[in-house]
Each structure stands twice: as structure tokens, then as C-alpha cells.
Coordinates of C-alpha atoms in Angstrom, one line a residue:
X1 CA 0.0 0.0 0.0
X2 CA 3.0 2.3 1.0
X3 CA 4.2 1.7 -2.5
X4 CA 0.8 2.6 -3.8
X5 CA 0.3 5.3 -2.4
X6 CA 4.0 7.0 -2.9
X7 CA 3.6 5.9 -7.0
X8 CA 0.2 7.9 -6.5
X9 CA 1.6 10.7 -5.3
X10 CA 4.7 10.9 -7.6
X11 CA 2.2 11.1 -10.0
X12 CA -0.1 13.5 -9.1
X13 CA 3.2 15.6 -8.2
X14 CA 4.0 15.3 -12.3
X15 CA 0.7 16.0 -13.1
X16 CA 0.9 18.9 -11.3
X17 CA 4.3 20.7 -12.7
X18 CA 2.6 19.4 -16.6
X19 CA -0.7 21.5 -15.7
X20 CA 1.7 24.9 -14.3
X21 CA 3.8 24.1 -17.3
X22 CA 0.6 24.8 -19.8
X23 CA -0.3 28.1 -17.9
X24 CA 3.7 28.9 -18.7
X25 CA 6.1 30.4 -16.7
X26 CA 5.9 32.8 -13.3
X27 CA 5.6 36.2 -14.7
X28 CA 9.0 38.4 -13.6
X29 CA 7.2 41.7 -12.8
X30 CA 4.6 41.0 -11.0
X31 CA 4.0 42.6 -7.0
X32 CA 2.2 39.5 -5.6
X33 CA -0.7 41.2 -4.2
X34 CA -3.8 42.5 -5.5
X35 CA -4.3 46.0 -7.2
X36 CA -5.7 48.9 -5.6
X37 CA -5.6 51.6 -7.7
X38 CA -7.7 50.3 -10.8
X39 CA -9.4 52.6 -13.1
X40 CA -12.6 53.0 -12.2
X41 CA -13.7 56.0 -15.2
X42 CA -16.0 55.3 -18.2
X43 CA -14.8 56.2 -21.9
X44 CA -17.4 58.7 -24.0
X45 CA -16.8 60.9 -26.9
X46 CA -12.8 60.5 -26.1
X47 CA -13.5 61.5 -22.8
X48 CA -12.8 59.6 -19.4
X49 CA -15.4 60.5 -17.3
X50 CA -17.5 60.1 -14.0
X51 CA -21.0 58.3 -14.6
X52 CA -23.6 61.5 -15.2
X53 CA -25.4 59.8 -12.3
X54 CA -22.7 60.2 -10.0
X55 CA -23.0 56.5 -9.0
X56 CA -20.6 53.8 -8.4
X57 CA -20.2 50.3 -7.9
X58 CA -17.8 47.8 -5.9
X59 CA -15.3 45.8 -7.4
X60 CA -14.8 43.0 -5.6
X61 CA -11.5 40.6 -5.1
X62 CA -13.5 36.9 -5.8
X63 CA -10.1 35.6 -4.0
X64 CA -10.7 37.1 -0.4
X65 CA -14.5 38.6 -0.5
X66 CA -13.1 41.8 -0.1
X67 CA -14.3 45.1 -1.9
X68 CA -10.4 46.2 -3.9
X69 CA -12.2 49.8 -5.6
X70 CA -14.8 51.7 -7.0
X71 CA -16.0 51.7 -10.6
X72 CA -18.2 54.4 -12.3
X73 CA -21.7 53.1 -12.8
X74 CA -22.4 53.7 -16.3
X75 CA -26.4 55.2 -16.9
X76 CA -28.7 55.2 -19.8
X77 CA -27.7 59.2 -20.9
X78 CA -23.6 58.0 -20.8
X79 CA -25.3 55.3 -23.0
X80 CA -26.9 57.7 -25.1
X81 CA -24.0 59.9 -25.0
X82 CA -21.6 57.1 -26.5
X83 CA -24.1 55.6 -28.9
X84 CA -24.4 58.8 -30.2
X85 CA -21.1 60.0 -30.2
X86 CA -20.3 56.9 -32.3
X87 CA -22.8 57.6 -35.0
X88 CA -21.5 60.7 -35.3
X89 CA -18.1 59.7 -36.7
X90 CA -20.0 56.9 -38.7
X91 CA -21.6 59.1 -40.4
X92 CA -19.5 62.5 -40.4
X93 CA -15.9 61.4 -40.1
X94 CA -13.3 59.7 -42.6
X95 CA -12.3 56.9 -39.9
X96 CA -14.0 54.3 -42.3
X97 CA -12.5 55.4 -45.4
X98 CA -8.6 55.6 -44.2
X99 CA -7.3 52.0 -43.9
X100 CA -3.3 53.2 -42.9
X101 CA -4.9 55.3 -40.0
X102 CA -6.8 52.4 -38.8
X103 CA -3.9 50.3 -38.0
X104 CA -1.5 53.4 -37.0
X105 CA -4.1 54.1 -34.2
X106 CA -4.9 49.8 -33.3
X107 CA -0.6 49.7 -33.2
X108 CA -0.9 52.4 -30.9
X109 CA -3.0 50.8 -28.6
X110 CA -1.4 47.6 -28.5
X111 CA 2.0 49.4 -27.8
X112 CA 0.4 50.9 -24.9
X113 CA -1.2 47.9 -23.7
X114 CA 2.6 46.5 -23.6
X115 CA 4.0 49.6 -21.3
X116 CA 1.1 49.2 -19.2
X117 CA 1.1 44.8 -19.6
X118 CA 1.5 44.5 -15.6
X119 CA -1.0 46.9 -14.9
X120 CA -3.8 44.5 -17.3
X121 CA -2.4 41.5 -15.6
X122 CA -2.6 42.2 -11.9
X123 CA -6.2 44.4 -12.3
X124 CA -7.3 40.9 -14.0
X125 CA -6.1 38.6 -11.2
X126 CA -7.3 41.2 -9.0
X127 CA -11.2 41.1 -9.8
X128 CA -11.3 37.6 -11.6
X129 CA -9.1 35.7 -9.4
X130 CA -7.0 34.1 -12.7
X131 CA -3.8 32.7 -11.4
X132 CA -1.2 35.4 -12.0
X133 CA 0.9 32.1 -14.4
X134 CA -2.4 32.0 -16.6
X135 CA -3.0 35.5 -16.8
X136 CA 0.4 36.5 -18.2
X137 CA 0.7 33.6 -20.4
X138 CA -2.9 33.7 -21.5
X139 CA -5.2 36.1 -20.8
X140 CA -3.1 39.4 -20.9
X141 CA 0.4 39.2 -22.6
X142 CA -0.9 37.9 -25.9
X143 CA -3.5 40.3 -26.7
X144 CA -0.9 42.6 -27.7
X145 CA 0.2 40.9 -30.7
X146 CA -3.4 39.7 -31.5
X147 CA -4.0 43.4 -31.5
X148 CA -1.3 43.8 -34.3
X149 CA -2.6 40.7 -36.3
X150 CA -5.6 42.5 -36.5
X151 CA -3.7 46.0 -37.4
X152 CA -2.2 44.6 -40.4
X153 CA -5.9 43.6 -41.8
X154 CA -7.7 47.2 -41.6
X155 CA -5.1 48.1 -45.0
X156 CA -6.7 45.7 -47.4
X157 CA -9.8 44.0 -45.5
X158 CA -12.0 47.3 -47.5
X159 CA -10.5 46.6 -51.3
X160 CA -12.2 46.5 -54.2
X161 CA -12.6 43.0 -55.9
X162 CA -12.6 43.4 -59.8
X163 CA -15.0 41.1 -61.2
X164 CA -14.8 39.6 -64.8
X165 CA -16.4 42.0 -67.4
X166 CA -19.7 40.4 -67.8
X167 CA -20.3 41.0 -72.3
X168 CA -24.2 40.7 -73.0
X169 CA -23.8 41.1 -77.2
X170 CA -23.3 45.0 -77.4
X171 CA -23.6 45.4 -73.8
X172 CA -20.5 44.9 -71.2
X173 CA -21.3 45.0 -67.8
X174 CA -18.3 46.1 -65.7
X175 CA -18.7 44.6 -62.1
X176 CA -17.2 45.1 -59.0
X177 CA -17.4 43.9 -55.4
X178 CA -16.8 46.6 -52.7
X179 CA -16.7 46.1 -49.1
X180 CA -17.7 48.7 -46.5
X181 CA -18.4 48.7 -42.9
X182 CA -21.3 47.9 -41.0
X183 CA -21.4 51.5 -39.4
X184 CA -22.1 51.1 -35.2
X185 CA -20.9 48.2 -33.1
X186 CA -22.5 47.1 -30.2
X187 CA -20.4 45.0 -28.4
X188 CA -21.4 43.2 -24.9
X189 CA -18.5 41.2 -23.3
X190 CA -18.5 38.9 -20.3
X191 CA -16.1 38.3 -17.3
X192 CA -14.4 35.4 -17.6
X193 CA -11.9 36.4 -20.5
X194 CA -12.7 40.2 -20.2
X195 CA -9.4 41.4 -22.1
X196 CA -9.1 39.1 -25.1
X197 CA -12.8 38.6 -25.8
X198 CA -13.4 42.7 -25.8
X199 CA -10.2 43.3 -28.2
X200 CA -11.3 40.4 -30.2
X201 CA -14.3 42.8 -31.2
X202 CA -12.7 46.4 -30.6
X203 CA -9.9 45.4 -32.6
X204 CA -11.8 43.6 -35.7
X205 CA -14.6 46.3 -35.8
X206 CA -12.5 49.1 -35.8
X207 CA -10.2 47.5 -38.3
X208 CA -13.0 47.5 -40.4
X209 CA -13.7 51.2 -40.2
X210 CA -16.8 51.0 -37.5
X211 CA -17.3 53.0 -34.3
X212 CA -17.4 50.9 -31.4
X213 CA -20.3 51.0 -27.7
X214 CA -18.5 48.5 -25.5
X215 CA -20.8 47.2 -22.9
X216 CA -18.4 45.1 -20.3
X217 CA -19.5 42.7 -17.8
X218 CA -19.7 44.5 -14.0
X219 CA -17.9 41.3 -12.5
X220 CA -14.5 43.0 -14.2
X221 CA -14.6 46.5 -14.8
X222 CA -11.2 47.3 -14.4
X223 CA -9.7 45.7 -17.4
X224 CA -11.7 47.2 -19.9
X225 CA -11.9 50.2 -18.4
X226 CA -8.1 50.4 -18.0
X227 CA -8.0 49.7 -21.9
X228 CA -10.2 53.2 -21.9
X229 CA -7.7 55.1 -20.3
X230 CA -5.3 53.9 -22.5
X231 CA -6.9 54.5 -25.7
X232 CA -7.9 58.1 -24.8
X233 CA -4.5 59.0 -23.3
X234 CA -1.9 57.0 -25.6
X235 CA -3.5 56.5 -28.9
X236 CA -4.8 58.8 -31.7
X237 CA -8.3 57.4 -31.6
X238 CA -10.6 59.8 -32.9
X239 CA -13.0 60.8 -30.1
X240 CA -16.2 58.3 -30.6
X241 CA -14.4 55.6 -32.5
X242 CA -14.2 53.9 -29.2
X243 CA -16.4 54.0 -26.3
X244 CA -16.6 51.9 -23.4
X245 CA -19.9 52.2 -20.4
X246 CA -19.1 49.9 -17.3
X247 CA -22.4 49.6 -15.5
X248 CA -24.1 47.3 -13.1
X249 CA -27.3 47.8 -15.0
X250 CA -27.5 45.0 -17.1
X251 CA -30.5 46.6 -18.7
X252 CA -28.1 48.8 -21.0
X253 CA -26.9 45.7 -22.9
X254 CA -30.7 45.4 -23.9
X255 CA -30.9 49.0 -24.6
X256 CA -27.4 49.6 -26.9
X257 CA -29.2 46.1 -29.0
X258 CA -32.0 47.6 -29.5
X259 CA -31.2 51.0 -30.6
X260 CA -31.6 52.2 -34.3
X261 CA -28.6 54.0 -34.2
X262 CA -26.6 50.8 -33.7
X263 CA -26.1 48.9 -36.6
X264 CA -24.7 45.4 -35.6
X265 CA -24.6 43.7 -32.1
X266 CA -21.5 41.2 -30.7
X267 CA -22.3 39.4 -28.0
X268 CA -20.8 36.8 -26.2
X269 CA -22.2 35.2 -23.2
X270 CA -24.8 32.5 -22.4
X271 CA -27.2 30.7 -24.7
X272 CA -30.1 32.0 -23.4
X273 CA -29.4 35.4 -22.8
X274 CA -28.1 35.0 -26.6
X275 CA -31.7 34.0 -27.7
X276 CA -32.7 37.2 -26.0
X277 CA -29.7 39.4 -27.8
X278 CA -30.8 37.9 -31.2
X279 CA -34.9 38.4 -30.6
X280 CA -34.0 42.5 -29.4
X281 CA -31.6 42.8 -32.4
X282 CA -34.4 41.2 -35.1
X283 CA -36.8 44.9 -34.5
X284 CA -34.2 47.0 -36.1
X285 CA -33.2 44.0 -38.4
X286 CA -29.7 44.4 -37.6
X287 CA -27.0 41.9 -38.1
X288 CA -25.8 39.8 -34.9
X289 CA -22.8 38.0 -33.5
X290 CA -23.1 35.7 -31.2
X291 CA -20.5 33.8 -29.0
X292 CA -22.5 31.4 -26.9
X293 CA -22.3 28.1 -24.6
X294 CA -20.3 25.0 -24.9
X295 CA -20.7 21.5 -23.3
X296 CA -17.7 20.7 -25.1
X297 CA -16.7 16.6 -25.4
X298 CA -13.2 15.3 -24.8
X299 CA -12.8 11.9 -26.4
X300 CA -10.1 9.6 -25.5
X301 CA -10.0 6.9 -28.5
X302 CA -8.9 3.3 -27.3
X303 CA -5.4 3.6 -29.3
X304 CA -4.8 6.8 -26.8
X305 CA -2.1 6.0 -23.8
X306 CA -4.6 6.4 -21.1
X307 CA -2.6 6.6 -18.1
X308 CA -0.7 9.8 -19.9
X309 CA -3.8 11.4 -21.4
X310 CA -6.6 10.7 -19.4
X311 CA -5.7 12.7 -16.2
X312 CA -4.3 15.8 -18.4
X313 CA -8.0 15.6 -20.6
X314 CA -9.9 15.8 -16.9
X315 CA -7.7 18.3 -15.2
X316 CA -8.2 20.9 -18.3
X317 CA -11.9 21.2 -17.3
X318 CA -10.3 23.6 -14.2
X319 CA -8.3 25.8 -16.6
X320 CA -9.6 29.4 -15.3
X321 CA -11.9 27.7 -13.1
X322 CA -14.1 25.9 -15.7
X323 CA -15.1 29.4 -16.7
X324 CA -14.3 29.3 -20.4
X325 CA -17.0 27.7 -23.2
X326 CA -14.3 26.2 -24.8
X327 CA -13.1 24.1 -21.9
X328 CA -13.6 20.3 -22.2
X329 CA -16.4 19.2 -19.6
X330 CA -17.3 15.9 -21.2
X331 CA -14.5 13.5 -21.1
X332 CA -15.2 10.4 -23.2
X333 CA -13.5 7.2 -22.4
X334 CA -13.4 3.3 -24.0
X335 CA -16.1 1.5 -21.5
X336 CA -14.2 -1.7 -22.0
X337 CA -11.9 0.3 -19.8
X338 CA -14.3 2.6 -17.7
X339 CA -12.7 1.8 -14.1
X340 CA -9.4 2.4 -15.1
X341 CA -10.6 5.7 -16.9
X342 CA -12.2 6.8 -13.9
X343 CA -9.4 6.6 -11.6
X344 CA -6.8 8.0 -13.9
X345 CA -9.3 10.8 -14.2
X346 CA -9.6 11.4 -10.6
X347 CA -5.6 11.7 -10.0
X348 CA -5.7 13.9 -12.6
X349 CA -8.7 16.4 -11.0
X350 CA -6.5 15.6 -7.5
X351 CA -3.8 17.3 -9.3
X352 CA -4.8 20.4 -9.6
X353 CA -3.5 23.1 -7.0
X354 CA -6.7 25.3 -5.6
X355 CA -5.8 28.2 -4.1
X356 CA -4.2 32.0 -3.8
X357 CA -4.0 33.6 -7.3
X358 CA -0.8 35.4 -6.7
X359 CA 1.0 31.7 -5.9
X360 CA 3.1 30.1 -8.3
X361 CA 2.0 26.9 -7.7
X362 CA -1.8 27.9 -8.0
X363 CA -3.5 26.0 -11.4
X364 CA -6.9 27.3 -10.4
X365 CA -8.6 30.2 -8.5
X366 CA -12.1 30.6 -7.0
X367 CA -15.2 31.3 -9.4
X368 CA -15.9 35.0 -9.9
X369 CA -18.8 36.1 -7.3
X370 CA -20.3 34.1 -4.3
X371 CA -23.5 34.2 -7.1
X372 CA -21.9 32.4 -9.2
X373 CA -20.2 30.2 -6.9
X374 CA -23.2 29.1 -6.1
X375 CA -24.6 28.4 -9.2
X376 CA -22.2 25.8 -10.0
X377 CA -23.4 24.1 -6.6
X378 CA -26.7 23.8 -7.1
X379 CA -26.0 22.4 -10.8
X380 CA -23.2 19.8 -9.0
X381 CA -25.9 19.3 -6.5
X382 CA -28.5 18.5 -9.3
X383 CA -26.5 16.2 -11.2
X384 CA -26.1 14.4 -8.1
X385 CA -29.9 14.5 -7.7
X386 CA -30.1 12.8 -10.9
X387 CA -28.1 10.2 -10.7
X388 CA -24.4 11.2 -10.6
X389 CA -21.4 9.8 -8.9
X390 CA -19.2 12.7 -7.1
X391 CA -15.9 11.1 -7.8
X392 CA -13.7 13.6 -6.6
X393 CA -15.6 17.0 -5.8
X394 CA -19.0 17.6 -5.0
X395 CA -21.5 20.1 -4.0
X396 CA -19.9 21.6 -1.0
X397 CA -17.9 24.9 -1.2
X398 CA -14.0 24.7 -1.1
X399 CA -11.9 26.2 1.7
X400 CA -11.1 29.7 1.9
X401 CA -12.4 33.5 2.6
X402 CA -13.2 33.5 -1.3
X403 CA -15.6 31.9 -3.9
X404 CA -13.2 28.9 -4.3
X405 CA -15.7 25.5 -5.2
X406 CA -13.1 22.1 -5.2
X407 CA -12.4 20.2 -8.8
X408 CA -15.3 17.8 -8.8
X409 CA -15.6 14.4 -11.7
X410 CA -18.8 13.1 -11.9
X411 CA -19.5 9.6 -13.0
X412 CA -22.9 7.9 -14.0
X413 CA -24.4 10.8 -15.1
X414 CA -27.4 9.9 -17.1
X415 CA -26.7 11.0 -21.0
X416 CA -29.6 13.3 -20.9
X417 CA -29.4 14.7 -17.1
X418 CA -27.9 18.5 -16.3
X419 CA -24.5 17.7 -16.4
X420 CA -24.4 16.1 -19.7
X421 CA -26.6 18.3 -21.4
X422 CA -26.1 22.1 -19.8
X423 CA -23.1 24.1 -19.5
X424 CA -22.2 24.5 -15.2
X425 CA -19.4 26.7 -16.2
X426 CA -17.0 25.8 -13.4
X427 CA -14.6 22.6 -12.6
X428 CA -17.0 20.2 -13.0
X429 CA -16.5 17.2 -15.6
X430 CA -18.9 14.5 -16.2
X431 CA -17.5 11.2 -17.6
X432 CA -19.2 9.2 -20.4
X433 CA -18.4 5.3 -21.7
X434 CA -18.6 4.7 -25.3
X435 CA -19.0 1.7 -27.0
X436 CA -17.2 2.1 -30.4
X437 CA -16.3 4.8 -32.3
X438 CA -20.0 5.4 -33.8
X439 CA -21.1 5.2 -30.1
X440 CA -18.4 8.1 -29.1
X441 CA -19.0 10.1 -32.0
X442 CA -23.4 10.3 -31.2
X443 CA -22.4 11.1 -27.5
X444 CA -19.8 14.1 -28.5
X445 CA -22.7 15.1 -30.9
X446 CA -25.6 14.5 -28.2
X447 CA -26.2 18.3 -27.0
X448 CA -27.9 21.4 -28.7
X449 CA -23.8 22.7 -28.2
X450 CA -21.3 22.9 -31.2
X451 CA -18.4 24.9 -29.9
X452 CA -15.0 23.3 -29.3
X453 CA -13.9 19.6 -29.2
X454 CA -10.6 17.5 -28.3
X455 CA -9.6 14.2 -29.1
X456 CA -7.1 12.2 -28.2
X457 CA -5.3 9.5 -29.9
X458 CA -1.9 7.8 -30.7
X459 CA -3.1 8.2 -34.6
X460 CA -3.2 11.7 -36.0
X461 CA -4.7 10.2 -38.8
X462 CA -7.3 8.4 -37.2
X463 CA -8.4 11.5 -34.4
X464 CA -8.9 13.6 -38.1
X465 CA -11.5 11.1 -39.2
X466 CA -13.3 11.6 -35.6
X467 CA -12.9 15.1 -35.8
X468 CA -14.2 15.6 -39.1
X469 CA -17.5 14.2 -37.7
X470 CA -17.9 15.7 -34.9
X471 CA -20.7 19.4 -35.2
X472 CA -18.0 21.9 -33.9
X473 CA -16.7 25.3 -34.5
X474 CA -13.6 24.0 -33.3
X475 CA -11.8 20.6 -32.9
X476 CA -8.1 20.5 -31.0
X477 CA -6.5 16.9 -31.7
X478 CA -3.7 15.9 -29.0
X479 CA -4.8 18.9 -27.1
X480 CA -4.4 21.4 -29.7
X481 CA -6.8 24.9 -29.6
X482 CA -7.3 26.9 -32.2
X483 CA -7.3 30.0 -30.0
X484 CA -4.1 31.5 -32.3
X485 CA -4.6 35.7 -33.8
X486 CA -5.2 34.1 -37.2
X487 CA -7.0 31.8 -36.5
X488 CA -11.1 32.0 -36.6
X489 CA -12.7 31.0 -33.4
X490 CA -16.8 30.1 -32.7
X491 CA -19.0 27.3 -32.6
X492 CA -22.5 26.3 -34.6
X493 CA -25.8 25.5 -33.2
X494 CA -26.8 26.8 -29.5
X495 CA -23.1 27.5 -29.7
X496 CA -23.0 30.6 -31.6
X497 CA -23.3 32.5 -34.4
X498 CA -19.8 34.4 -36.8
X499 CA -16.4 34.1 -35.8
X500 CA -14.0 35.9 -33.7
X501 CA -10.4 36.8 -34.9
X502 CA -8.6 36.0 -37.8
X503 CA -9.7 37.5 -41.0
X504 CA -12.9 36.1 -40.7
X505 CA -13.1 37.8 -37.4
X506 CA -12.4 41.3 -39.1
X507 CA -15.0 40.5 -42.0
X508 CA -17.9 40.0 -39.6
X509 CA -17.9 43.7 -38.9
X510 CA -18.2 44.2 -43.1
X511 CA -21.0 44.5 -45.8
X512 CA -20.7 43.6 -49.5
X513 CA -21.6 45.6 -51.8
X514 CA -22.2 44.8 -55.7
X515 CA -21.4 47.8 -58.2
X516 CA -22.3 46.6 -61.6
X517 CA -21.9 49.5 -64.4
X518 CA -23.6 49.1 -67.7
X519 CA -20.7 49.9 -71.2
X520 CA -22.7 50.3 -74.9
X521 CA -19.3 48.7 -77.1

């Protein structure tokens, strides 16, 4: 047993130093504690002001409980103000019609995001509670150069296509295909990546030649509020090409879609307040992004080494506390080899360090808000009800001051209960047995979700036939993620509609339009 247990803990031990190693390395400047000092102003008309209200809101550290600062609470006029201070240059300035500019100014901002790169970092593990390893290695530090990705598109994204000469007998049609902005951006972003997802729709709709209303999520103010402060003080925005209202009324994201001044909506957030985004939007017949839910599947084929994958495919359902829809919270295993699956999952869950932010050693933080937090409870709790088997986990709190919940692997879960078939967004994984491959492939496919999907297998080859079948936006074989500048990111079905980054991320904020002139030969 003494052998047992010391091979068990070995391996959890290397478990734990592979999971660090994927958040990447301890950040060099970095003070350790949380920040203090976060800006708290909104961004109208190039102006960083006070709400007109005079109201404010807490920020609070999800990590301790405790209140870290103050936040200007956006209200309908600083709405008005910045929806119409956006029209204005829509439809008065030459912001749309001067490529070079465009990406000068985006350049600019991503410069000043990297002389201000700690200052991002420690406001987001301040408010979210994202390890400080997986905040510099993902959710801050590469935005910058995503930023310039994007930059280098606003110069050609608006040319002219020549079309063909279209001859009719004596008649030549000369055609062309032009492409032109959509005019006002709405965009509505949530907490859990509240950097990256907001430039991932500043950036491509301003590349594009629109104005931009950015709604952000109350739960994290800071960040894109700090991005404000840069963008007025260090960039040569044009005042109104870029405005951004904190506020805890969430009323105003319901508002800025439904306005006839706006001309397109970007949302990302939950299904169902997704269905309500897309049913405002439809009045004004306006076009809609949407970044939605995921209940994504993780499918370990029978050629896979299980003892090496298996932990690492549960143990990713914690990265940024299971608050990301692209995270894996289905994990798919051979039920010839269910037990075995099972415990290699748990070790791997067992691996992951809970704790302090700030820490090194920390793989995963607490959940956002004591709401939320208990949220995922009652959804752990009602999987249980259901039928579930807590393996590791369960539907008690985790230690701490904060909103920390423990890693939790639930097996038995009926295929059509809660935790199969609705997204918890936390650490939660439920594992599934599959018969064959046509049995794995049904059960991946099995919820209203199309968003991301992993498999695993010691056959490249054989993982791209599975993947190929499976009804996602984005597939990641041998744990690859498709989560790169250039690369287009959203799902199908309940999951979403458009793309995010890449070029197709720039072209969502575009319209075509067909020129067709008529030539007597």
C-alpha cells in the first residue's frame, strides 16, 4: 500500500508541474498582491469621465471577498452619450475610409497595452481571481500581438474585388465587389476572459472602419476600463471611435441592441441570454454576432495511452476555473476500460493546485462572485440528484475567505441529465463510456452545443477522421486549440453565431456591396 500510495503521489506531483507548465512560466514583474488603484472612469466621446449619475459600484476581489475599488456606474444618458457619439463619426468622419490610419491608431493601442502589460495582468487577477501564471501567459500578454494581427488587416480588409467583365452582345457589364463597414458596433462582453474577448471585437470592428459602444460585464470592470484610459490618453483614436460604459445595470446591454442608431450587435455570453440578444436585435433587423455556450466533449479513442492522457483531458476542465466555453467538460473514455478511466481521471482532478491567485504553484482560483459560486453548486448538486457519482468533488464549497468550489468528476451521469446536457461553467467534468467509435462520435454530438472539441489518440490520422464528424466550430487533436490571432474561433448550433479573430473575425464587422456599371461597345 505504502508503494501505492508513494507511486500515487509521484504522479499527481508530475501531473501537477505538466498542468503549471501549460499556464507557462511565473511572470517576472509582477508585485504578488492584488491591485488597488484600478481605473474606475467610463470612456465617452474621447472622454474619461464620471458616470452622469454620480453612481458607483464595488469591485470585488473573488479571492478574499473583499471590496479592492470603485467603478463608475455607467447610466442610460452615458449610453446615449456614446451611442451617439459613435454615430456621429460613422456618419461625419473619414475613420472608415482611411485604412493606414486604422492600423496606426490599433498599433498604438497595442503598444500601450505592452507599457502598461502588468498593470492589465494584476487588475485581472485582482477582480477575476486568474492565477497570475495564466493570466500572463494567456489572458493578458498575448492580446498585444493579437491586437497587431488584427492592425495589419484594416489596409486591405475594405479593397475593391474586380470582377470579370460580364459581355451581354453589345452590352458589357463592368462589375465590382466593394466592401464597407457595417457602421455602429455594439459589443457586450463577459467576465471570464474580459481582455481578449473585448479586443477580439474592438480590434476587428475598428479594423474594419466602424465605431465601437462597449458594454463590459460589472464582474470586471477594471480591465476594460483600463484599456479606456489607454486608448484616450496614448493612442490617436478619434473621439467616438471607441467608447466603453461599465455599469451594473445590465439593462443597458438590452438597450445599446436595440437601438436604431446601432447597426450590428457582438455578444458573447450564455445561450439563453443569446436567444434574447438575437430576438432584441431582429426589431431593427440588424446583423448579430453571437459567442454562446459549450458542453464541449473530450474523447479519449482506445489507441490513446490512457494513463498519460486521461488525467491531463480531466484536469483541463479547471483551466480558469471551468469558466471558459471552450473548456472540455465531457470526457469520453473506452467502457471496455471505464474503471481504469475513472481513476486516472480522478488523479488527474486531485492534481490540480486550488488556491491564492498570486502563488506560483496555483492552477486554479475561485469562481468569480459568491452568485456564481453558487450556481455551479446547485448544478453539482443536481446532477447528483439525478443520478451522478461525485468522484472527486462535490457540492460543497472549497476552503477559503473567497468563492473557491473544489475540482469535482462526476460519473454515472445519465446522458440526458444536467450535467451532460447544460453548461455549469466551473470545474466540473462529467465522464461518459462509449462503446465504439459510432457510439463516441453520437455522445460528443448529443447536446444542442457545437463549440469546441478534443480528441485524443496515438493516430493523428485516425483523431482527423473523428474530428471531421464531430458538429463543432472548433476541434483540437492531442490537445491542440485553435485559440491563435489568425485563426477563426466560434461554434455552430446553440453555440453561436460568426467568428471571432482571424480574417474572418475582421469581415464580420463588413458588408458587401455589388457595383455593376452598364458599357454600350
Amino acid at each position: 500500500m505504502a508503494t501505492s500510495d508513494t507511486y500515487a503521489r509521484t504522479r499527481r506531483n508530475s501531473l501537477t508541474e505538466s498542468l503549471l507548465g501549460i499556464l507557462g512560466p511565473m511572470p517576472k514583474q509582477s508585485s504578488g498582491r492584488p491591485a488597488t488603484d484600478g481605473e474606475g472612469r467610463l470612456l465617452v466621446d474621447g472622454e474619461l469621465v464620471e458616470s452622469s449619475s454620480g453612481e458607483r459600484f464595488e469591485n470585488v476581489n473573488p479571492a478574499t471577498g473583499e471590496v479592492v475599488g470603485q467603478v463608475a456606474d455607467g447610466s442610460v444618458a452615458d449610453l446615449e452619450r456614446a451611442t451617439e457619439a459613435a454615430r456621429r463619426i460613422v456618419d461625419t468622419h473619414s475613420w472608415s475610409a482611411d485604412g493606414p490610419f486604422r492600423r496606426h491608431c490599433l498599433e498604438q493601442l497595442a503598444d500601450a497595452m505592452d507599457r502598461h502589460i502588468v498593470t492589465l495582468r494584476e487588475a485581472l487577477v485582482t477582480e477575476l481571481g486568474s492565477p497570475v501564471r495564466l493570466a500572463a501567459g494567456v489572458q493578458v500578454d498575448p492580446v498585444p500581438d493579437k491586437i497587431r494581427h488584427i492592425a495589419r488587416l484594416a489596409e486591405s480588409v475594405t479593397d475593391t474585388t474586380e470582377m470579370p467583365d460580364d459581355a451581354r452582345g453589345p452590352v458589357v457589364q463592368g462589375r465590382r465587389i466593394e466592401r464597407e463597414p457595417l457602421g455602429v458596433v455594439g459589443a457586450i462582453t463577459p467576465w471570464n476572459i474580459p481582455l481578449d474577448i473585448a479586443m477580439a471585437k474592438v480590434a476587428g470592428a475598428l479594423a474594419a472602419g466602424n465605431a465601437v459602444v462597449l458594454k463590459p460585464a460589472p464582474d470586471t470592470p477594471w480591465v476594460p476600463a483600463l484599456v479606456g484610459r489607454l486608448a484616450a490618453e496614448e493612442t490617436d483614436l478619434p473621439a467616438g471611435v471607441l467608447n466603453i460604459v461599465n455599469s451594473s445595470d445590465h439593462s443597458l446591454g438590452a438597450r445599446l441592441t436595440a437601438d436604431p442608431r446601432v447597426d450590428a450587435i457582438s455578444f458573447t455570453g450564455s445561450t439563453a441570454t443569446g436567444r434574447k440578444v438575437m430576438a432584441a436585435a431582429a426589431g431593427e433587423v440588424k446583423k448579430v454576432h453571437l459567442e454562446l455556450g459549450g458542453k464541449n466533449p473530450s474523447i479519449v479513442l482506445d489507441d490513446a495511452d490512457l494513463e498519460q492522457v486521461v488525467p491531463l483531458a480531466a484536469a483541463l476542465g479547471c483551466f480558469n476555473t471551468g469558466q471558459s466555453c471552450i473548456l472540455p467538460s465531457r470526457l469520453l473514455v473506452p467502457a471496455a476500460r471505464l474503471s481504469e478511466c475513472v481513476e486516472l481521471a480522478a488523479l488527474g482532478m486531485e492534481s490540480v493546485t486550488v488556491g491564492d491567485p498570486w502563488d506560483g504553484g496555483t492552477f486554479m482560483g475561485p469562481l468569480v462572485s459568491a452568485l456564481h459560486r453558487d450556481r455551479v453548486l446547485a448544478a453539482v448538486s443536481e446532477g447528483l440528484t439525478e443520478g451522478g457519482r461525485a468522484v472527486v468533488g462535490g457540492s460543497e464549497p472549497g476552503v477559503g475567505p473567497g468563492y473557491f468550489v473544489r475540482p469535482t468528476l462526476v460519473a454515472d451521469a445519465p446522458e440526458h441529465g444536467s450535467l451532460v446536457q447544460e453548461e455549469v461553467f466551473g470545474p466540473v467534468v462529467a465522464l461518459q463510456p462509449y462503446e465504439d467509435l459510432d457510439d463516441a462520435v453520437r455522445l460528443a454530438n448529443g447536446t444542442r452545443y457545437g463549440l469546441a472539441a478534443y480528441v485524443w489518440s496515438s493516430d493523428e490520422q485516425r483523431a482527423g477522421a473523428v474530428a471531421s464528424r464531430i458538429r463543432a466550430g472548433m476541434v483540437g487533436i492531442n490537445g491542440g486549440l485553435s485559440t491563435a490571432a489568425d485563426m477563426p474561433f466560434g461554434g455552430v448550433r446553440h453555440s453561436g453565431v460568426g467568428r471571432e479573430w482571424g480574417t474572418a473575425g475582421v469581415e464580420e464587422f463588413l458588408e458587401l456591396k455589388s457595383i455593376a456599371v452598364t458599357r454600350f461597345v
